[in-house]
CSV table of C-alpha atoms in Angstrom, one decimal:
chain,number,residue,atom,x,y,z
F,1,MET,CA,-2.6,12.1,-4.4
F,2,ARG,CA,-1.0,14.6,-2.3
F,3,ILE,CA,-0.1,13.6,1.3
F,4,SER,CA,0.6,15.8,4.3
F,5,LEU,CA,1.6,14.7,7.9
F,6,LEU,CA,1.9,17.4,10.7
F,7,ASP,CA,3.4,16.5,14.0
F,8,VAL,CA,2.3,12.9,13.7
F,9,SER,CA,3.2,10.9,16.8
F,10,MET,CA,2.4,7.2,17.7
F,11,SER,CA,2.7,5.4,21.1
F,12,PHE,CA,1.1,2.3,23.0
F,13,ASP,CA,0.5,1.0,26.4
F,14,ASP,CA,2.4,-2.2,27.1
F,15,ALA,CA,2.2,-3.8,30.4
F,16,GLY,CA,1.4,-0.5,32.1
F,17,ARG,CA,4.5,1.3,30.4
F,18,ARG,CA,4.0,4.0,27.6
F,19,LEU,CA,6.0,3.0,24.6
F,20,ASN,CA,6.8,5.6,22.2
F,21,ILE,CA,7.1,4.6,18.6
F,22,PHE,CA,7.8,7.7,16.8
F,23,HIS,CA,6.9,11.4,17.2
F,24,GLY,CA,6.9,14.8,15.4
F,25,VAL,CA,6.7,13.2,12.0
F,26,ASN,CA,6.1,16.0,9.5
F,27,LEU,CA,5.9,15.0,5.8
F,28,GLU,CA,4.9,16.6,2.5
F,29,ILE,CA,4.5,14.5,-0.5
F,30,ALA,CA,3.3,15.8,-4.0
F,31,SER,CA,0.9,14.0,-6.0
F,32,GLY,CA,2.4,11.3,-8.2
F,33,ASP,CA,5.6,11.3,-6.3
F,34,THR,CA,7.4,7.9,-5.4
F,35,VAL,CA,8.8,7.6,-2.1
F,36,ALA,CA,10.7,5.0,-0.1
F,37,ILE,CA,10.5,4.7,3.5
F,38,VAL,CA,13.6,3.0,5.2
F,39,GLY,CA,14.7,2.6,8.7
F,40,ARG,CA,16.0,-0.1,11.2
F,41,SER,CA,13.5,-2.9,12.3
F,42,GLY,CA,10.9,-1.9,14.7
F,43,VAL,CA,11.0,1.8,14.2
F,44,GLY,CA,7.6,2.0,13.1
F,45,LYS,CA,7.7,2.1,9.4
F,46,THR,CA,4.6,-0.2,9.0
F,47,THR,CA,2.8,1.8,11.5
F,48,LEU,CA,3.4,4.9,9.7
F,49,THR,CA,2.2,3.8,6.4
F,50,ASN,CA,-0.9,2.2,8.2
F,51,ILE,CA,-1.5,5.8,9.6
F,52,ILE,CA,-1.2,7.1,6.0
F,53,GLY,CA,-3.7,4.4,4.8
F,54,GLY,CA,-6.1,5.1,7.5
F,55,LEU,CA,-5.7,1.7,8.9
F,56,GLU,CA,-4.4,3.0,12.4
F,57,ILE,CA,-5.1,6.3,14.3
F,58,PRO,CA,-2.1,8.3,15.4
F,59,THR,CA,-1.9,9.3,18.9
F,60,ALA,CA,-1.3,13.0,18.1
F,61,GLY,CA,-1.1,15.1,14.7
F,62,GLU,CA,-2.9,15.5,11.5
F,63,VAL,CA,-2.9,13.5,8.3
F,64,THR,CA,-4.5,14.9,5.1
F,65,ILE,CA,-4.6,12.7,2.0
F,66,GLY,CA,-5.7,14.9,-0.9
F,67,ASP,CA,-8.7,16.8,0.4
F,68,TYR,CA,-9.5,14.3,3.1
F,69,ASN,CA,-8.4,14.9,6.9
F,70,LEU,CA,-8.2,11.4,8.3
F,71,ARG,CA,-8.9,12.3,11.7
F,72,GLN,CA,-12.2,13.6,10.8
F,73,LEU,CA,-12.9,10.4,8.8
F,74,TRP,CA,-12.2,8.2,11.6
F,75,GLN,CA,-15.2,9.7,13.5
F,76,SER,CA,-17.2,7.5,11.1
F,77,PRO,CA,-15.6,4.0,10.5
F,78,ALA,CA,-18.1,3.6,7.5
F,79,GLN,CA,-16.7,6.7,6.1
F,80,MET,CA,-13.1,5.7,6.6
F,81,THR,CA,-13.8,2.3,4.9
F,82,ARG,CA,-15.2,4.0,1.7
F,83,PHE,CA,-12.3,6.5,1.7
F,84,ARG,CA,-9.8,3.7,1.7
F,85,GLY,CA,-11.7,1.6,-1.0
F,86,SER,CA,-11.8,4.5,-3.3
F,87,ASN,CA,-8.4,6.2,-2.7
F,88,VAL,CA,-5.8,3.8,-1.4
F,89,GLY,CA,-4.5,0.5,-2.5
F,90,PHE,CA,-2.4,-1.8,-0.2
F,91,ILE,CA,0.4,-4.4,-1.3
F,92,PHE,CA,1.8,-6.6,1.4
F,93,GLN,CA,5.0,-8.8,1.7
F,94,SER,CA,2.8,-12.0,2.3
F,95,HIS,CA,0.2,-11.0,-0.5
F,96,HIS,CA,-2.9,-11.9,1.4
F,97,LEU,CA,-4.8,-13.4,-1.2
F,98,LEU,CA,-7.9,-15.5,-0.4
F,99,PRO,CA,-6.8,-19.2,-1.3
F,100,GLU,CA,-10.3,-20.4,-2.1
F,101,PHE,CA,-10.6,-17.8,-5.0
F,102,SER,CA,-8.9,-17.5,-8.4
F,103,ALA,CA,-6.6,-14.7,-9.3
F,104,LEU,CA,-9.6,-12.9,-11.1
F,105,GLU,CA,-11.9,-13.2,-8.1
F,106,ASN,CA,-9.2,-12.1,-5.9
F,107,VAL,CA,-8.6,-8.9,-8.0
F,108,ALA,CA,-12.3,-8.3,-8.6
F,109,LEU,CA,-13.6,-8.7,-5.1
F,110,PRO,CA,-12.7,-5.3,-3.9
F,111,LEU,CA,-15.0,-3.6,-6.7
F,112,PHE,CA,-17.6,-6.1,-6.1
F,113,ILE,CA,-17.8,-5.3,-2.3
F,114,SER,CA,-17.9,-1.6,-3.3
F,115,GLY,CA,-21.0,-2.1,-5.5
F,116,GLU,CA,-19.9,-2.8,-8.9
F,117,SER,CA,-21.5,-5.5,-10.6
F,118,MET,CA,-19.4,-8.8,-11.0
F,119,LYS,CA,-19.3,-8.4,-14.7
F,120,THR,CA,-17.7,-4.9,-14.5
F,121,ALA,CA,-15.4,-6.1,-11.6
F,122,SER,CA,-14.5,-8.9,-13.5
F,123,ASN,CA,-13.6,-7.2,-16.8
F,124,ARG,CA,-11.5,-4.7,-15.0
F,125,ALA,CA,-9.6,-7.3,-13.0
F,126,GLU,CA,-9.0,-9.2,-16.3
F,127,ASP,CA,-7.5,-6.1,-17.8
F,128,LEU,CA,-5.3,-5.6,-14.9
F,129,LEU,CA,-4.1,-9.1,-14.7
F,130,THR,CA,-3.3,-9.0,-18.3
F,131,GLU,CA,-1.3,-5.8,-17.7
F,132,VAL,CA,0.8,-7.4,-15.2
F,133,GLY,CA,1.5,-10.6,-17.3
F,134,LEU,CA,-0.9,-13.0,-15.9
F,135,ALA,CA,-3.4,-13.5,-18.5
F,136,GLU,CA,-2.9,-17.2,-18.8
F,137,ARG,CA,-3.2,-17.5,-15.2
F,138,LEU,CA,-6.6,-15.6,-14.6
F,139,HIS,CA,-8.4,-18.8,-13.1
F,140,HIS,CA,-5.7,-20.3,-11.0
F,141,ARG,CA,-5.9,-20.0,-7.4
F,142,PRO,CA,-3.0,-18.8,-5.3
F,143,GLY,CA,-1.7,-22.1,-4.4
F,144,MET,CA,-1.2,-23.0,-8.1
F,145,LEU,CA,1.0,-19.7,-8.7
F,146,SER,CA,4.4,-18.9,-7.7
F,147,GLY,CA,5.5,-16.2,-5.2
F,148,GLY,CA,6.1,-13.8,-8.0
F,149,GLU,CA,2.9,-14.5,-9.6
F,150,GLN,CA,1.0,-14.0,-6.4
F,151,GLN,CA,2.6,-10.7,-6.0
F,152,ARG,CA,1.8,-9.6,-9.3
F,153,VAL,CA,-2.0,-10.6,-8.3
F,154,ALA,CA,-1.8,-8.3,-5.4
F,155,ILE,CA,-0.3,-5.4,-7.5
F,156,ALA,CA,-3.5,-5.8,-9.7
F,157,ARG,CA,-5.8,-5.9,-6.6
F,158,SER,CA,-4.2,-2.8,-5.5
F,159,LEU,CA,-5.0,-1.1,-8.5
F,160,VAL,CA,-8.3,-2.3,-9.4
F,161,ALA,CA,-10.3,0.7,-8.0
F,162,ASN,CA,-7.8,3.2,-9.6
F,163,PRO,CA,-6.7,4.7,-6.4
F,164,GLY,CA,-4.5,7.8,-6.1
F,165,LEU,CA,-2.5,6.4,-3.6
F,166,ILE,CA,-0.4,2.9,-3.3
F,167,LEU,CA,1.1,1.7,-0.1
F,168,ALA,CA,3.5,-1.2,-0.3
F,169,ASP,CA,5.1,-2.7,2.7
F,170,GLU,CA,8.2,-4.8,1.7
F,171,PRO,CA,6.7,-5.7,-1.8
F,172,THR,CA,9.8,-7.8,-2.7
F,173,GLY,CA,10.9,-8.9,0.9
F,174,SER,CA,9.7,-12.5,0.4
F,175,LEU,CA,10.9,-12.9,-3.2
F,176,ASP,CA,14.3,-14.2,-4.6
F,177,PRO,CA,16.5,-11.5,-6.1
F,178,THR,CA,15.5,-12.1,-9.6
F,179,THR,CA,11.7,-12.1,-8.9
F,180,GLY,CA,11.9,-9.2,-6.7
F,181,GLU,CA,13.6,-7.3,-9.4
F,182,GLU,CA,10.9,-8.2,-11.8
F,183,VAL,CA,8.2,-7.2,-9.3
F,184,SER,CA,10.2,-4.0,-8.7
F,185,ARG,CA,10.4,-3.1,-12.4
F,186,LEU,CA,6.5,-3.8,-12.6
F,187,LEU,CA,5.7,-1.4,-9.8
F,188,LEU,CA,7.7,1.4,-11.2
F,189,ASN,CA,6.3,0.9,-14.7
F,190,MET,CA,2.9,1.0,-13.5
F,191,GLN,CA,3.4,4.0,-11.4
F,192,ALA,CA,5.0,5.7,-14.4
F,193,GLU,CA,1.9,4.9,-16.6
F,194,LYS,CA,-0.8,5.5,-14.1
F,195,LYS,CA,0.7,8.4,-12.1
F,196,PHE,CA,-0.4,7.4,-8.6
F,197,THR,CA,1.4,8.5,-5.6
F,198,MET,CA,3.5,5.4,-4.3
F,199,ILE,CA,5.1,5.1,-0.8
F,200,ILE,CA,7.2,1.9,-0.3
F,201,VAL,CA,8.6,0.5,2.9
F,202,THR,CA,11.6,-1.5,2.1
F,203,HIS,CA,15.0,-2.8,3.5
F,204,SER,CA,16.2,-3.1,-0.3
F,205,PRO,CA,18.8,-0.3,-0.9
F,206,GLU,CA,18.2,-1.2,-4.7
F,207,LEU,CA,14.6,-0.5,-4.7
F,208,ALA,CA,15.0,2.5,-2.5
F,209,SER,CA,17.4,4.1,-4.9
F,210,ARG,CA,15.0,4.1,-7.6
F,211,MET,CA,12.4,6.1,-6.0
F,212,GLY,CA,12.1,9.7,-6.2
F,213,GLN,CA,12.9,10.3,-2.8
F,214,VAL,CA,14.2,8.1,0.3
F,215,LEU,CA,13.0,9.1,3.9
F,216,GLU,CA,14.7,7.4,6.8
F,217,LEU,CA,12.1,6.9,9.9
F,218,THR,CA,13.6,7.3,13.3
F,219,ALA,CA,12.0,7.7,16.8
F,220,GLU,CA,12.5,11.5,16.4
F,221,GLY,CA,10.5,11.7,12.9
F,222,VAL,CA,11.9,11.6,9.4
F,223,ARG,CA,14.8,12.8,7.5
F,224,GLN,CA,15.6,12.8,3.7
F,225,THR,CA,18.6,10.6,2.7
């Protein structure tokens, strides 16, 4: 899925002051590219990926994902929700799995909410969990899984609707080095197989170096490193 950002800026009002996060971000990412976004803490990396994923509205600028202009979609929150559900998969550092549901249910839930039958959603979830090496953990709840296994569930969940774009925010940040390497390798293998566009926010130089391009975010925009 192709991504285009034109003069995107973000600022907030904070106790009567205008807090500028970044401005003038211009990006062109081709469909199927892999991109690492790096930069110092607090520069707005997560905010930028939230904007790309339609979770936040930029203060200024235009964001186009495939054929969709996100500013137009934001005129109807219901349309934006449908767009995200069909086109964007999210992976977070802290997994965000529902503790009362099994791995299978966590992965199937987005499809079920979008209108698929539980049988169809469960079959798709089982296939993906098998792909990420969790065929023996389908009915385990998150509390019964290791951190690496929970992140594998989160990866499967992000892919369940077959999205064209995956946004991963520090996907290995809470994992030990060995498990982090396993998760990194899994993500890259899945991307190579399924050809989705992938943007990863990371502080890991090792993970960043394995992406197709590395972009550093600063208050003045982005630059390729």
